[in-house]
Tab-separated table of C-alpha atoms and ligand atoms in Angstrom:
chain	number	residue	atom	x	y	z
A	1	MET	CA	164.470	38.362	18.740
A	2	SER	CA	162.269	39.083	15.589
A	3	SER	CA	160.585	42.035	14.429
A	4	SER	CA	157.823	40.436	12.466
A	5	ALA	CA	154.680	38.582	13.299
A	6	SER	CA	151.085	39.623	12.998
A	7	SER	CA	150.154	42.760	10.782
A	8	PRO	CA	146.802	44.218	10.020
A	9	ALA	CA	144.687	42.442	7.496
A	10	HIS	CA	144.725	45.240	5.101
A	11	VAL	CA	148.399	45.125	3.854
A	12	PRO	CA	148.284	45.407	0.142
A	13	GLU	CA	149.657	42.788	-2.246
A	14	MET	CA	153.368	43.406	-3.234
A	15	ASP	CA	154.175	42.544	-6.783
A	16	ARG	CA	157.190	40.538	-6.409
A	17	SER	CA	157.838	40.273	-10.043
A	18	GLN	CA	158.819	44.023	-9.957
A	19	PRO	CA	161.920	45.394	-8.035
A	20	ALA	CA	160.920	46.368	-4.410
A	21	VAL	CA	161.873	50.063	-5.286
A	22	VAL	CA	162.005	51.660	-8.632
A	23	VAL	CA	163.117	55.378	-8.956
A	24	ASP	CA	162.924	56.618	-12.392
A	25	ASP	CA	164.182	59.904	-13.459
A	26	LEU	CA	163.155	61.690	-10.337
A	27	HIS	CA	163.237	65.501	-10.304
A	28	ARG	CA	162.313	67.931	-7.353
A	29	SER	CA	163.269	71.458	-7.359
A	30	PHE	CA	162.742	74.211	-4.638
A	31	GLY	CA	162.649	77.452	-6.571
A	32	SER	CA	165.643	77.420	-8.774
A	33	LEU	CA	167.485	74.881	-6.605
A	34	LYS	CA	167.479	71.370	-8.325
A	35	ALA	CA	167.590	69.277	-5.078
A	36	VAL	CA	166.876	66.116	-6.931
A	37	ASP	CA	167.963	66.079	-10.616
A	38	GLY	CA	167.207	63.019	-12.678
A	39	VAL	CA	167.784	60.319	-10.044
A	40	SER	CA	167.163	56.568	-11.140
A	41	PHE	CA	167.815	53.481	-9.293
A	42	GLN	CA	166.240	50.129	-8.490
A	43	ILE	CA	166.336	48.086	-5.242
A	44	ASN	CA	165.576	44.369	-5.431
A	45	HIS	CA	163.554	42.568	-2.763
A	46	GLY	CA	165.649	41.667	0.333
A	47	GLN	CA	168.532	44.055	-0.558
A	48	VAL	CA	170.039	46.571	1.960
A	49	VAL	CA	171.295	49.724	0.155
A	50	GLY	CA	173.201	52.624	1.778
A	51	PHE	CA	172.415	56.039	0.370
A	52	VAL	CA	175.325	58.320	0.711
A	53	GLY	CA	175.992	62.015	0.097
A	54	ALA	CA	177.155	65.175	1.480
A	55	ASN	CA	174.979	67.522	3.395
A	56	GLY	CA	172.349	68.866	1.023
A	57	ALA	CA	172.915	66.324	-1.769
A	58	GLY	CA	169.378	65.346	-1.931
A	59	LYS	CA	169.027	62.163	0.117
A	60	THR	CA	166.012	63.341	2.402
A	61	THR	CA	164.204	64.894	-0.555
A	62	THR	CA	164.428	61.546	-2.417
A	63	MET	CA	163.451	59.515	0.599
A	64	ARG	CA	160.518	61.718	1.484
A	65	ILE	CA	159.132	61.279	-1.969
A	66	MET	CA	159.499	57.694	-1.734
A	67	ALA	CA	157.685	57.753	1.541
A	68	THR	CA	154.862	59.797	-0.021
A	69	LEU	CA	155.380	62.889	2.000
A	70	ASP	CA	156.395	65.017	-0.873
A	71	SER	CA	155.549	64.957	-4.628
A	72	PRO	CA	157.894	64.542	-7.567
A	73	GLY	CA	158.362	67.525	-9.900
A	74	SER	CA	158.642	64.842	-12.438
A	75	GLY	CA	159.660	61.218	-12.834
A	76	GLN	CA	158.298	58.170	-11.119
A	77	VAL	CA	158.605	56.132	-7.905
A	78	CYS	CA	157.290	52.674	-7.481
A	79	ILE	CA	157.342	50.917	-4.020
A	80	GLY	CA	156.351	47.156	-4.060
A	81	GLY	CA	155.058	47.624	-7.589
A	82	HIS	CA	152.894	50.611	-6.629
A	83	ASN	CA	153.258	54.165	-8.010
A	84	VAL	CA	153.724	56.583	-4.770
A	85	VAL	CA	151.565	59.281	-6.522
A	86	HIS	CA	148.779	57.052	-7.962
A	87	HIS	CA	148.621	54.599	-4.882
A	88	PRO	CA	149.927	56.438	-1.759
A	89	THR	CA	147.740	54.545	0.532
A	90	LYS	CA	149.143	51.244	-0.600
A	91	VAL	CA	152.720	52.459	-0.474
A	92	ARG	CA	152.258	53.692	3.183
A	93	ARG	CA	150.962	50.337	4.136
A	94	LEU	CA	153.994	48.480	2.660
A	95	LEU	CA	156.540	51.106	3.832
A	96	GLY	CA	158.230	51.708	7.024
A	97	TRP	CA	159.654	55.280	7.384
A	98	MET	CA	162.030	56.527	9.860
A	99	PRO	CA	162.647	60.112	9.414
A	100	ASP	CA	165.973	62.063	10.425
A	101	ALA	CA	164.071	64.460	12.737
A	102	PHE	CA	161.535	62.759	15.164
A	103	GLY	CA	159.259	64.210	17.745
A	104	THR	CA	157.882	62.542	20.877
A	105	TYR	CA	154.990	63.957	22.984
A	106	GLU	CA	155.005	65.133	26.421
A	107	HIS	CA	152.952	63.118	28.990
A	108	MET	CA	153.050	60.018	26.765
A	109	THR	CA	154.794	56.864	27.849
A	110	VAL	CA	156.717	54.512	25.331
A	111	LEU	CA	153.802	52.159	25.508
A	112	GLU	CA	151.011	54.783	25.043
A	113	TYR	CA	153.050	56.282	22.131
A	114	LEU	CA	153.220	52.807	20.299
A	115	ASP	CA	149.485	52.161	21.242
A	116	PHE	CA	148.470	55.459	19.447
A	117	TYR	CA	150.233	54.512	16.263
A	118	ALA	CA	149.131	50.900	16.428
A	119	ARG	CA	145.552	52.134	16.700
A	120	ALA	CA	146.093	54.579	13.778
A	121	LEU	CA	147.278	51.763	11.826
A	122	GLY	CA	144.246	49.579	12.273
A	123	PHE	CA	145.317	47.101	14.820
A	124	LYS	CA	142.645	45.958	17.289
A	125	GLY	CA	142.333	44.073	20.565
A	126	GLU	CA	144.612	41.445	21.446
A	127	ASP	CA	146.351	41.709	18.142
A	128	ARG	CA	147.356	45.334	19.020
A	129	LEU	CA	148.647	44.500	22.430
A	130	ARG	CA	150.420	41.408	20.918
A	131	ARG	CA	152.142	43.695	18.182
A	132	ILE	CA	153.133	46.327	20.540
A	133	GLN	CA	154.814	43.844	22.884
A	134	GLU	CA	156.622	42.259	19.879
A	135	VAL	CA	158.001	45.509	18.859
A	136	MET	CA	158.912	46.452	22.191
A	137	ASP	CA	160.837	43.323	22.638
A	138	PHE	CA	162.564	43.553	19.277
A	139	THR	CA	163.764	47.092	20.032
A	140	ASP	CA	164.377	46.363	23.804
A	141	LEU	CA	162.106	48.909	25.005
A	142	THR	CA	160.056	46.596	27.176
A	143	PRO	CA	161.918	47.743	30.342
A	144	LEU	CA	161.105	51.361	29.378
A	145	ALA	CA	157.448	50.658	28.565
A	146	ASP	CA	156.295	53.209	31.402
A	147	ARG	CA	158.948	55.718	30.648
A	148	MET	CA	157.891	59.258	29.404
A	149	SER	CA	158.792	59.168	25.687
A	150	ASN	CA	160.321	62.595	25.733
A	151	LYS	CA	162.500	61.597	28.752
A	152	MET	CA	164.704	59.129	26.794
A	153	SER	CA	168.386	59.175	25.742
A	154	LYS	CA	168.929	59.747	21.914
A	155	GLY	CA	169.579	55.981	21.433
A	156	GLN	CA	166.386	54.995	23.127
A	157	THR	CA	164.398	57.658	21.147
A	158	GLN	CA	165.843	56.373	17.926
A	159	ARG	CA	164.771	52.701	18.891
A	160	LEU	CA	161.279	54.006	19.705
A	161	CYS	CA	161.380	55.612	16.197
A	162	LEU	CA	162.343	52.432	14.616
A	163	GLY	CA	159.775	50.485	16.673
A	164	ARG	CA	157.109	52.891	15.411
A	165	SER	CA	158.006	52.402	11.803
A	166	LEU	CA	157.977	48.554	12.327
A	167	LEU	CA	154.414	48.272	13.925
A	168	HIS	CA	152.737	47.225	10.721
A	169	ASP	CA	155.595	44.844	9.817
A	170	PRO	CA	156.568	46.687	6.557
A	171	GLN	CA	158.540	44.704	3.986
A	172	ILE	CA	160.218	47.795	2.870
A	173	LEU	CA	162.098	50.309	5.089
A	174	ILE	CA	163.462	53.733	4.427
A	175	LEU	CA	165.592	54.888	7.265
A	176	ASP	CA	166.853	58.528	7.131
A	177	GLU	CA	170.155	58.678	9.013
A	178	PRO	CA	169.076	56.460	11.867
A	179	ALA	CA	172.463	56.458	13.470
A	180	ALA	CA	172.942	60.285	13.397
A	181	GLY	CA	173.968	61.574	16.919
A	182	LEU	CA	174.275	58.157	18.504
A	183	ASP	CA	177.138	57.231	20.574
A	184	PRO	CA	179.219	54.195	19.585
A	185	LYS	CA	177.335	51.723	21.757
A	186	ALA	CA	174.024	52.944	20.686
A	187	ARG	CA	175.241	52.761	16.990
A	188	VAL	CA	176.246	49.156	17.464
A	189	GLU	CA	172.803	48.256	19.074
A	190	LEU	CA	170.967	50.065	16.261
A	191	LYS	CA	173.058	48.197	13.656
A	192	SER	CA	172.364	44.990	15.085
A	193	LEU	CA	168.697	45.694	14.831
A	194	ILE	CA	169.120	46.610	11.278
A	195	ARG	CA	171.124	43.440	10.566
A	196	ILE	CA	168.227	41.281	12.076
A	197	LEU	CA	165.655	43.033	9.720
A	198	ALA	CA	167.924	42.438	6.787
A	199	GLN	CA	168.180	38.883	7.894
A	200	GLU	CA	164.392	38.673	7.908
A	201	GLY	CA	164.520	39.559	4.253
A	202	LYS	CA	163.243	43.250	4.438
A	203	THR	CA	164.264	45.536	1.784
A	204	ILE	CA	166.146	48.515	3.353
A	205	LEU	CA	167.295	51.899	2.065
A	206	ILE	CA	169.355	53.706	4.845
A	207	SER	CA	171.124	56.943	4.615
A	208	SER	CA	174.129	57.846	6.624
A	209	HIS	CA	177.397	59.733	6.727
A	210	ILE	CA	179.314	56.932	8.154
A	211	LEU	CA	180.522	55.255	5.137
A	212	SER	CA	182.380	52.437	6.817
A	213	GLU	CA	179.385	51.319	8.802
A	214	LEU	CA	177.355	51.381	5.631
A	215	GLY	CA	180.026	49.408	3.783
A	216	GLU	CA	179.771	46.565	6.314
A	217	MET	CA	176.048	46.494	6.492
A	218	CYS	CA	174.826	47.062	2.883
A	219	ASP	CA	174.684	44.980	-0.155
A	220	SER	CA	175.206	48.089	-2.196
A	221	LEU	CA	175.766	51.720	-1.987
A	222	LEU	CA	174.101	54.669	-3.749
A	223	PHE	CA	176.002	57.774	-3.888
A	224	ILE	CA	174.302	60.978	-4.493
A	225	ASP	CA	175.936	64.460	-5.329
A	226	LYS	CA	174.119	67.599	-6.112
A	227	GLY	CA	170.953	65.690	-6.769
A	228	ARG	CA	172.466	63.294	-9.029
A	229	ILE	CA	173.465	59.640	-8.487
A	230	VAL	CA	177.117	59.237	-9.162
A	231	HIS	CA	177.595	55.555	-8.388
A	232	HIS	CA	175.542	52.470	-7.521
A	233	GLY	CA	177.423	49.308	-6.496
A	234	ASP	CA	178.884	47.304	-3.781
A	235	ALA	CA	181.741	48.741	-1.394
A	236	GLU	CA	184.282	46.832	-3.432
A	237	SER	CA	183.350	48.038	-6.776
A	238	MET	CA	183.305	51.552	-5.358
A	239	LEU	CA	186.947	50.984	-4.159
A	240	ARG	CA	188.067	49.413	-7.447
A	241	GLY	CA	186.268	52.213	-9.355
A	242	SER	CA	188.216	54.889	-7.727
A	243	GLU	CA	191.332	53.053	-8.182
A	244	ALA	CA	190.898	54.172	-12.006
A	245	ALA	CA	192.781	57.197	-10.875
A	246	ALA	CA	195.668	54.612	-10.962
A	247	GLU	CA	197.305	55.643	-7.747
A	248	THR	CA	198.260	53.792	-4.616
A	249	LEU	CA	198.784	55.335	-1.232
A	250	ILE	CA	201.909	54.203	0.369
A	251	ASN	CA	202.830	54.765	4.077
A	252	VAL	CA	206.645	55.010	4.631
A	253	GLN	CA	208.657	55.188	7.833
A	254	ILE	CA	212.316	55.566	8.171
A	255	SER	CA	214.669	55.588	11.118
A	256	GLY	CA	216.452	58.872	11.572
A	257	ASP	CA	215.543	62.171	10.051
A	258	PRO	CA	212.178	61.959	8.210
A	259	ALA	CA	213.216	64.996	6.060
A	260	LYS	CA	215.537	62.675	4.156
A	261	LEU	CA	212.515	60.884	2.920
A	262	ILE	CA	210.764	64.236	1.932
A	263	GLU	CA	213.818	65.378	-0.140
A	264	TRP	CA	214.021	62.149	-1.781
A	265	ALA	CA	210.248	62.077	-2.835
A	266	LEU	CA	210.359	65.609	-3.967
A	267	THR	CA	212.624	64.604	-6.955
A	268	ALA	CA	211.441	60.922	-7.422
A	269	PRO	CA	209.439	60.152	-10.557
A	270	LEU	CA	205.752	58.975	-10.059
A	271	ILE	CA	205.604	60.066	-6.548
A	272	LYS	CA	203.777	62.915	-4.729
A	273	ILE	CA	203.812	63.638	-0.930
A	274	GLU	CA	200.305	63.070	0.285
A	275	GLU	CA	201.253	64.042	3.980
A	276	GLU	CA	204.412	64.180	6.103
A	277	THR	CA	204.042	62.109	9.069
A	278	LYS	CA	206.065	61.908	12.472
A	279	ARG	CA	208.607	59.124	11.095
A	280	GLY	CA	208.249	59.637	7.370
A	281	ALA	CA	205.411	60.175	4.896
A	282	ARG	CA	202.261	58.991	3.043
A	283	LEU	CA	203.231	59.048	-0.477
A	284	ARG	CA	200.951	58.855	-3.481
A	285	VAL	CA	202.396	56.540	-6.018
A	286	GLN	CA	201.168	56.913	-9.643
A	287	ALA	CA	200.761	53.164	-10.292
A	288	THR	CA	198.850	50.275	-8.832
A	289	ASP	CA	200.791	47.259	-9.944
A	290	GLU	CA	203.189	45.381	-7.718
A	291	ALA	CA	206.183	45.559	-9.781
A	292	THR	CA	206.151	49.278	-9.797
A	293	LEU	CA	205.338	49.501	-6.124
A	294	ALA	CA	208.300	47.157	-5.307
A	295	GLY	CA	210.484	49.157	-7.840
A	296	VAL	CA	209.840	52.224	-5.661
A	297	LEU	CA	210.891	50.546	-2.362
A	298	ASN	CA	213.927	49.246	-4.285
A	299	ARG	CA	215.052	52.572	-5.248
A	300	MET	CA	214.511	53.988	-1.681
A	301	ILE	CA	216.889	51.302	-0.304
A	302	GLN	CA	219.327	51.882	-3.212
A	303	ASP	CA	219.330	55.587	-2.517
A	304	GLY	CA	220.359	54.665	1.200
A	305	LEU	CA	216.904	55.531	3.043
A	306	PRO	CA	216.759	53.490	6.170
A	307	VAL	CA	213.100	52.355	5.531
A	308	PHE	CA	211.724	50.270	8.343
A	309	ASP	CA	208.093	50.301	7.263
A	310	TYR	CA	206.613	50.465	3.765
A	311	HIS	CA	202.943	49.420	3.437
A	312	ARG	CA	200.079	49.986	1.062
A	313	GLU	CA	197.187	51.880	2.707
A	314	GLU	CA	193.746	50.128	2.404
A	315	ARG	CA	191.568	52.615	0.608
A	316	ARG	CA	188.557	53.809	2.627
A	317	LEU	CA	185.209	54.524	1.256
A	318	GLU	CA	185.520	57.922	2.323
A	319	ASP	CA	188.571	58.367	0.080
A	320	ALA	CA	186.980	56.613	-2.779
A	321	PHE	CA	183.873	58.982	-2.529
A	322	ILE	CA	186.082	62.147	-2.388
A	323	ASP	CA	188.059	60.923	-5.560
A	324	MET	CA	184.885	60.148	-7.298
A	325	LEU	CA	183.607	63.691	-6.628
A	326	GLY	CA	186.913	65.123	-7.771
A	327	GLN	CA	186.708	63.095	-10.993
A	328	ILE	CA	183.116	64.367	-11.702
A	329	ASP	CA	184.428	67.995	-11.118
A	330	LYS	CA	187.172	67.408	-13.561
A	331	GLY	CA	184.650	66.052	-16.018
A	332	THR	CA	186.336	62.489	-16.142
A	333	LEU	CA	183.474	60.816	-14.584
A	334	LYS	CA	179.693	61.199	-15.643
A	335	SER	CA	177.045	61.389	-12.859
A	336	GLN	CA	174.026	59.212	-13.227
A	337	ALA	CA	173.736	56.236	-15.335
A	338	GLN	CA	170.815	55.849	-17.899
A	339	PRO	CA	167.414	55.463	-16.068
A	340	PRO	CA	166.428	51.825	-15.759
A	341	PRO	CA	163.269	50.591	-17.411
A	342	LEU	CA	160.068	51.255	-15.530
A	343	PRO	CA	157.604	48.290	-14.746
A	344	PRO	CA	154.282	48.542	-16.299
A	345	GLN	CA	151.899	50.822	-14.495
A	346	LYS	CA	148.809	49.695	-12.649
A	347	ASN	CA	145.391	51.284	-12.500
A	348	ALA	CA	145.149	54.272	-10.116
A	349	GLU	CA	142.577	52.443	-7.717
A	350	ASP	CA	143.374	54.469	-4.521
A	351	ALA	CA	144.626	57.492	-6.196
A	352	ARG	CA	143.991	60.687	-4.299
B	1	ATP	P1	171.616	66.244	4.863
B	1	ATP	O1	172.697	65.078	4.697
B	1	ATP	O2	172.105	67.418	5.215
B	1	ATP	O3	170.394	65.672	5.520
B	1	ATP	P2	170.357	65.826	2.291
B	1	ATP	O4	171.285	65.031	1.294
B	1	ATP	O5	169.358	64.941	2.986
B	1	ATP	O6	171.257	66.446	3.195
B	1	ATP	P3	168.197	67.234	1.290
B	1	ATP	O7	167.638	67.555	2.679
B	1	ATP	O8	167.469	66.498	0.388
B	1	ATP	O9	169.603	66.822	1.344
B	1	ATP	O10	168.411	68.701	0.671
B	1	ATP	C1	168.692	68.919	-0.752
B	1	ATP	C2	168.631	70.398	-1.066
B	1	ATP	O11	167.319	70.787	-1.066
B	1	ATP	C3	169.319	71.279	-0.022
B	1	ATP	O12	169.940	72.301	-0.697
B	1	ATP	C4	168.203	71.796	0.862
B	1	ATP	O13	168.566	73.024	1.428
B	1	ATP	C5	167.030	71.942	-0.109
B	1	ATP	N1	165.815	71.760	0.446
B	1	ATP	C6	165.289	70.624	0.900
B	1	ATP	N2	163.893	70.857	1.266
B	1	ATP	C7	163.708	72.157	1.098
B	1	ATP	C8	162.548	72.835	1.273
B	1	ATP	N3	161.269	72.372	1.628
B	1	ATP	N4	162.516	74.070	0.681
B	1	ATP	C9	163.657	74.621	0.100
B	1	ATP	N5	164.845	73.985	-0.054
B	1	ATP	C10	164.742	72.701	0.393
């Protein structure tokens, strides 16, 4: 299964000496609301980057500007070396955009729907039919070719939307919450399609609220909060970074009355109770080194606690993200690194 083959002849050159995506000090306000407040990042060719943030953090606004659907208040965005304001037509040819909200049409089959967009993109004759078939095969929509496009499940509809964004075989994809509202099976199917696209070398920016899924799929994660980037790095560095808080979560279970453990933890140094559990507690130990963690267990045993389970909890990306936001609120972590340098600008040949 492959997503790429023929494409219309008029796909513009992509300057591979430049990063696939450059966003430089991007600002966008709605009235007094700073939806995007100085966002900068770069994505190299072939990288898959997860875009993460709470509701209203500024993801869609950033992505819409990248997709030439909205204009920056200030700052610059270049896709494949082309500025989105000066060269919107080139950018649209290079880019596949999958919006978070997606409409289908009444009285239009899957095949007619894709045919309409393939014609709009300039595919003609045999090429058009071949490309539609390739996309339907890739997204597993061939058995649904004659299904009314507005009479499909959410997962099928999302695959149709992805298929539409792939018609012109774009090298760069911006996917805004493609997995939102999908059941686990549909999510796995969509994830495997995205994996294939990544293996084909496409550059992908994908937003999602499901951090664990993004962690598996992405080369790096871009975290945005209140319109500002708070972290750009791989999942491991995200987890390590949040350990700067120098705490470890330990899950302890004891035989007998769990209240004994709580009583003990209330007076023990370096320990806070995170949560009481059925057989014990989750404890936050203010240390990360093995010697201290072993010392805590030792003290429990010496103090007569019948511990039968003591294990360090793997930090989840969700925890790391929440810790990071807490550090920003306390002022111990600054949001947004210095903007990266911009590549040289080209002439505005196809400027609007
Ligand atoms: P979600 O995860 O909920 O989709 P998001 O991170 O994509 O959120 P955006 O949609 O970019 O967030 O919105 C950022 C902020 O800008 C929000 O407070 C939103 O209400 C506001 N906003 C977005 N578009 C507009 C608009 N056209 N007019 C006014 N405010 C807007």
